[in-house]
């Protein structure tokens, strides 16, 4: 049984109807002084730039407090994990805070495999992440 | 499970397709646990991501080939690319999880993850390209259910 990808999407990176377009989306909202980014779908090399761009854009507009709602992430690999780490680095360099919340099983699995759950302990719910006081100087 | 061969352009928007096909092919082996299929999907995503990046300087006509097949007591996936190949021994290990450097590196966990997730994994340079071979077992050589190998 051989499948060939000879027919594929056109040059646009994400077109309605492609597998990638169906599998990933971002919704950003404001709650209690935080920007909450809800990540939906697969977080990998195809979608990571979109999440990175969203975080960069928020920081450029002066946002220093971000919650990443990862409850609807259906797949995550090391590239996806790298974007989460990059977000943390970016916010910390500006005395800001990024929190992982409501992580789906795929995200938790990867955090545990890489032991990064110790360095980026996830919050059980978005509400918990919003309620926890921020340490002085940013951080968790 | 029949042998399944998938040929894709070296583009990130084909990663999801590669994972879906591998999961479906591996799922045809009834003795393979669901959590091992999940592990195989991550490992294949890592290997295919590396292959896509290795093709960055090649013609768009060059394809990545993914082959899924049964082996004794398991499922094997091979990811073939035509990139320049690399020296596995030259890849640095991931910093220890207690090392702050692990937080600083946004990349470099792909190969360590492959090693932890697959029961067998090897990377071979051949004919100017690279083949990553992954095996997950369902028999006596399978990792026990609930075991949690990690990248220390």
Coordinates of C-alpha atoms in Angstrom, one line a residue:
Chain A
X1 CA 0.0 0.0 0.0
X2 CA 1.7 3.2 -1.2
X3 CA 0.5 6.7 -0.6
X4 CA 2.1 9.6 -2.5
X5 CA 1.8 13.2 -1.5
X6 CA 2.1 14.3 -5.2
X7 CA -1.1 16.4 -4.9
X8 CA -0.9 18.8 -2.0
X9 CA -1.9 22.2 -0.8
X10 CA -0.9 25.2 -2.8
X11 CA 1.9 27.6 -1.7
X12 CA -0.2 29.4 1.0
X13 CA 0.9 28.0 4.3
X14 CA -2.6 27.4 5.7
X15 CA -5.6 27.1 3.4
X16 CA -9.1 26.2 4.4
X17 CA -9.5 22.5 3.9
X18 CA -5.9 21.4 4.4
X19 CA -5.1 19.0 7.2
X20 CA -3.0 21.7 8.9
X21 CA -5.8 24.3 8.7
X22 CA -8.3 21.9 10.2
X23 CA -6.0 20.8 13.0
X24 CA -4.8 24.1 14.6
X25 CA -6.3 27.4 15.8
X26 CA -5.6 30.0 18.5
X27 CA -8.1 32.1 20.4
X28 CA -6.8 35.0 22.5
X29 CA -8.9 36.7 25.2
X30 CA -8.4 39.1 28.1
X31 CA -9.3 38.0 31.7
X32 CA -8.4 39.6 35.0
X33 CA -5.4 41.5 33.5
X34 CA -4.1 38.3 31.8
X35 CA -4.0 37.4 28.1
X36 CA -5.3 33.9 27.7
X37 CA -4.3 32.1 24.6
X38 CA -6.4 29.0 24.0
X39 CA -4.4 26.6 21.8
X40 CA -6.5 24.1 19.7
X41 CA -5.2 21.2 17.8
X42 CA -1.7 19.8 17.0
X43 CA 1.4 21.8 18.2
X44 CA 4.3 20.9 15.9
X45 CA 6.6 22.4 13.3
X46 CA 3.6 23.4 11.2
X47 CA 1.7 25.3 13.9
X48 CA 4.4 26.4 16.3
X49 CA 5.3 29.5 14.3
X50 CA 1.7 30.7 14.6
X51 CA 1.8 30.4 18.4
X52 CA 5.2 32.0 18.6
X53 CA 4.0 34.9 16.5
X54 CA 1.0 35.4 18.8
X55 CA 3.2 35.5 21.9
X56 CA 5.6 37.9 20.2
X57 CA 2.8 40.1 19.1
X58 CA 1.3 40.3 22.6
X59 CA 4.7 41.1 24.1
X60 CA 5.3 43.8 21.5
X61 CA 2.0 45.4 22.6
X62 CA 3.2 45.5 26.2
X63 CA 1.6 42.3 27.6
X64 CA 3.5 40.8 30.5
X65 CA 1.1 38.2 31.8
X66 CA 0.0 35.3 29.6
X67 CA -1.8 32.1 30.3
X68 CA -1.6 29.3 27.8
X69 CA -4.8 27.2 27.9
X70 CA -3.6 23.9 26.5
X71 CA -6.7 21.8 27.2
X72 CA -7.5 21.4 23.5
X73 CA -4.0 20.4 22.4
X74 CA -4.4 17.0 20.8
X75 CA -0.7 16.5 19.9
X76 CA 2.6 18.0 21.0
X77 CA 6.2 17.2 20.1
X78 CA 9.5 18.8 21.0
X79 CA 9.0 21.7 18.5
X80 CA 5.7 22.5 20.3
X81 CA 7.5 22.3 23.6
X82 CA 10.2 24.6 22.3
X83 CA 7.6 27.3 21.7
X84 CA 6.3 27.0 25.2
X85 CA 9.9 27.3 26.5
X86 CA 10.5 30.3 24.2
X87 CA 7.4 32.0 25.5
X88 CA 8.6 31.6 29.1
X89 CA 12.1 33.0 28.2
X90 CA 10.6 35.9 26.3
X91 CA 8.3 36.9 29.1
X92 CA 10.9 36.4 31.9
X93 CA 13.3 38.7 30.0
X94 CA 10.7 41.4 30.4
X95 CA 9.9 40.5 34.1
X96 CA 6.7 39.0 32.8
X97 CA 5.0 35.7 33.4
X98 CA 3.6 32.9 31.3
X99 CA 1.7 30.0 32.8
X100 CA 0.7 26.7 31.4
X101 CA -2.8 25.7 32.3
X102 CA -5.3 22.8 31.9
X103 CA -2.7 20.8 29.9
X104 CA -4.1 18.0 27.9
X105 CA -2.6 14.5 28.3
X106 CA -0.3 14.8 25.3
X107 CA 1.2 18.0 26.7
X108 CA 1.5 16.5 30.2
X109 CA 3.1 13.4 28.8
X110 CA 5.8 15.4 27.0
X111 CA 6.4 17.7 30.0
X112 CA 6.9 14.6 32.2
X113 CA 9.2 12.8 29.6
X114 CA 11.5 15.8 29.4
X115 CA 11.2 16.6 33.2
X116 CA 10.2 20.2 32.2
X117 CA 7.1 19.8 34.4
X118 CA 9.5 20.6 37.2
X119 CA 10.7 23.8 35.7
X120 CA 7.3 24.8 34.2
X121 CA 4.8 23.3 36.6
X122 CA 1.4 23.4 34.9
X123 CA -1.7 24.7 36.6
X124 CA -4.7 22.3 36.7
X125 CA -7.2 24.9 35.3
X126 CA -7.1 28.3 33.7
X127 CA -8.9 29.7 36.8
X128 CA -6.1 28.4 39.0
X129 CA -3.5 30.1 36.8
X130 CA -5.4 33.4 36.9
X131 CA -5.9 33.3 40.6
X132 CA -2.3 32.6 41.7
X133 CA -0.5 35.8 42.7
X134 CA 2.5 36.7 40.6
X135 CA 5.9 36.7 42.1
X136 CA 7.7 40.0 42.2
X137 CA 9.9 40.5 39.2
X138 CA 7.9 38.0 37.1
X139 CA 8.5 34.3 37.1
X140 CA 5.8 31.8 37.9
Chain B
X1 CA -0.6 -5.4 9.3
X2 CA 0.3 -4.8 5.6
X3 CA 3.5 -2.8 4.8
X4 CA 2.5 0.8 4.3
X5 CA 4.7 3.3 2.5
X6 CA 4.0 7.0 2.5
X7 CA 5.9 9.6 0.3
X8 CA 5.5 13.2 1.3
X9 CA 6.9 16.6 0.3
X10 CA 9.4 17.9 2.8
X11 CA 6.9 20.4 4.2
X12 CA 5.7 20.9 7.8
X13 CA 2.0 20.8 6.8
X14 CA 2.4 17.1 5.9
X15 CA 3.6 16.2 9.4
X16 CA 0.0 15.6 10.6
X17 CA -0.7 13.3 7.7
X18 CA 2.5 11.3 8.5
X19 CA 1.4 10.8 12.1
X20 CA -2.2 9.9 11.1
X21 CA -1.0 7.2 8.6
X22 CA 1.5 5.7 11.0
X23 CA -1.0 5.6 13.8
X24 CA -3.6 4.0 11.5
X25 CA -1.1 1.5 10.2
X26 CA 0.2 0.6 13.7
X27 CA -3.3 0.5 15.0
X28 CA -4.0 -2.4 12.7
X29 CA -1.7 -4.5 15.0
X30 CA -4.2 -5.5 17.7
X31 CA -1.5 -6.4 20.2
X32 CA 0.1 -3.0 20.3
X33 CA -1.2 -0.9 23.2
X34 CA -2.7 2.5 22.5
X35 CA -0.1 4.3 24.6
X36 CA 2.7 2.7 22.5
X37 CA 1.0 4.0 19.4
X38 CA 1.0 7.5 21.0
X39 CA 4.7 7.1 21.7
X40 CA 5.3 6.0 18.1
X41 CA 3.5 9.1 16.8
X42 CA 5.7 11.4 18.8
X43 CA 8.8 9.6 17.7
X44 CA 7.7 9.7 14.1
X45 CA 6.9 13.4 14.4
X46 CA 10.4 14.0 15.7
X47 CA 12.1 12.0 13.0
X48 CA 10.0 13.5 10.2
X49 CA 10.6 17.0 11.5
X50 CA 14.4 16.4 11.4
X51 CA 13.9 15.1 7.8
X52 CA 12.0 18.2 6.8
X53 CA 14.7 20.4 8.2
X54 CA 17.4 18.3 6.4
X55 CA 15.6 19.0 3.1
X56 CA 15.8 22.8 3.5
X57 CA 18.4 23.2 0.8
X58 CA 17.0 20.6 -1.6
X59 CA 14.7 20.8 -4.5
X60 CA 11.0 20.7 -3.7
X61 CA 10.8 17.5 -5.8
X62 CA 12.8 15.6 -3.3
X63 CA 10.5 13.5 -1.1
X64 CA 10.6 12.1 2.4
X65 CA 9.6 8.4 2.5
X66 CA 8.0 6.8 5.6
X67 CA 7.7 3.0 5.7
X68 CA 5.6 1.2 8.3
X69 CA 5.8 -2.6 8.7
X70 CA 5.6 -5.4 11.1
X71 CA 8.7 -7.0 12.6
X72 CA 8.9 -9.9 15.1
X73 CA 6.7 -8.8 18.0
X74 CA 6.4 -5.2 16.9
X75 CA 5.9 -2.4 14.5
X76 CA 8.8 -0.7 12.7
X77 CA 8.8 2.7 11.1
X78 CA 11.6 4.0 8.9
X79 CA 11.9 7.6 7.9
X80 CA 14.1 8.2 4.9
X81 CA 15.3 11.6 3.8
X82 CA 17.8 12.9 1.3
X83 CA 19.4 15.5 3.4
X84 CA 23.1 15.5 4.0
X85 CA 23.2 13.1 6.8
X86 CA 24.6 13.8 10.3
X87 CA 26.9 12.4 12.9
X88 CA 24.8 11.0 15.6
X89 CA 27.7 11.0 18.0
X90 CA 28.1 14.7 17.5
X91 CA 24.6 15.4 18.8
X92 CA 25.0 16.7 22.3
X93 CA 22.9 15.1 25.0
X94 CA 20.1 17.1 26.5
X95 CA 21.1 19.0 29.6
X96 CA 20.1 17.4 32.8
X97 CA 16.6 18.3 33.9
X98 CA 18.0 20.2 36.9
X99 CA 20.3 22.2 34.7
X100 CA 19.0 25.6 33.8
X101 CA 20.3 25.1 30.4
X102 CA 17.5 22.7 29.6
X103 CA 15.1 25.6 29.9
X104 CA 17.3 27.8 27.7
X105 CA 17.4 25.4 24.8
X106 CA 14.2 25.6 22.7
X107 CA 15.4 22.7 20.5
X108 CA 17.5 19.6 20.7
X109 CA 15.1 17.3 22.5
X110 CA 14.0 15.4 19.4
X111 CA 16.7 12.7 19.3
X112 CA 16.6 12.1 23.1
X113 CA 12.8 11.8 22.9
X114 CA 13.1 9.2 20.1
X115 CA 15.5 7.2 22.2
X116 CA 13.2 7.2 25.2
X117 CA 10.0 6.5 23.3
X118 CA 11.0 3.7 21.0
X119 CA 12.0 0.3 22.2
X120 CA 14.7 0.4 19.5
X121 CA 16.0 3.3 17.5
X122 CA 18.9 3.8 15.2
X123 CA 19.9 6.5 12.7
X124 CA 22.0 5.6 9.7
X125 CA 23.6 7.8 7.1
X126 CA 23.3 6.3 3.6
X127 CA 23.7 7.5 0.0
X128 CA 23.8 11.2 1.1
X129 CA 20.7 10.8 3.2
X130 CA 19.5 9.6 6.5
X131 CA 17.3 6.7 7.6
X132 CA 15.8 6.8 11.1
X133 CA 14.5 3.4 12.2
X134 CA 12.0 3.1 15.1
X135 CA 10.6 0.0 16.6
X136 CA 7.9 -0.5 19.3
X137 CA 7.2 -3.9 20.6
X138 CA 4.0 -5.5 21.9
X139 CA 5.5 -8.8 23.0
X140 CA 8.1 -9.7 25.7
X141 CA 10.4 -6.9 24.6
X142 CA 7.7 -4.2 25.0
X143 CA 8.2 -1.6 27.6
X144 CA 5.8 -2.3 30.5
X145 CA 2.5 -0.5 30.7
X146 CA 2.7 2.6 32.8
X147 CA 6.5 2.7 32.8
X148 CA 7.8 6.2 32.6
X149 CA 11.2 6.4 31.0
X150 CA 12.3 10.0 31.0
X151 CA 15.1 12.2 29.7
X152 CA 17.2 12.7 32.7

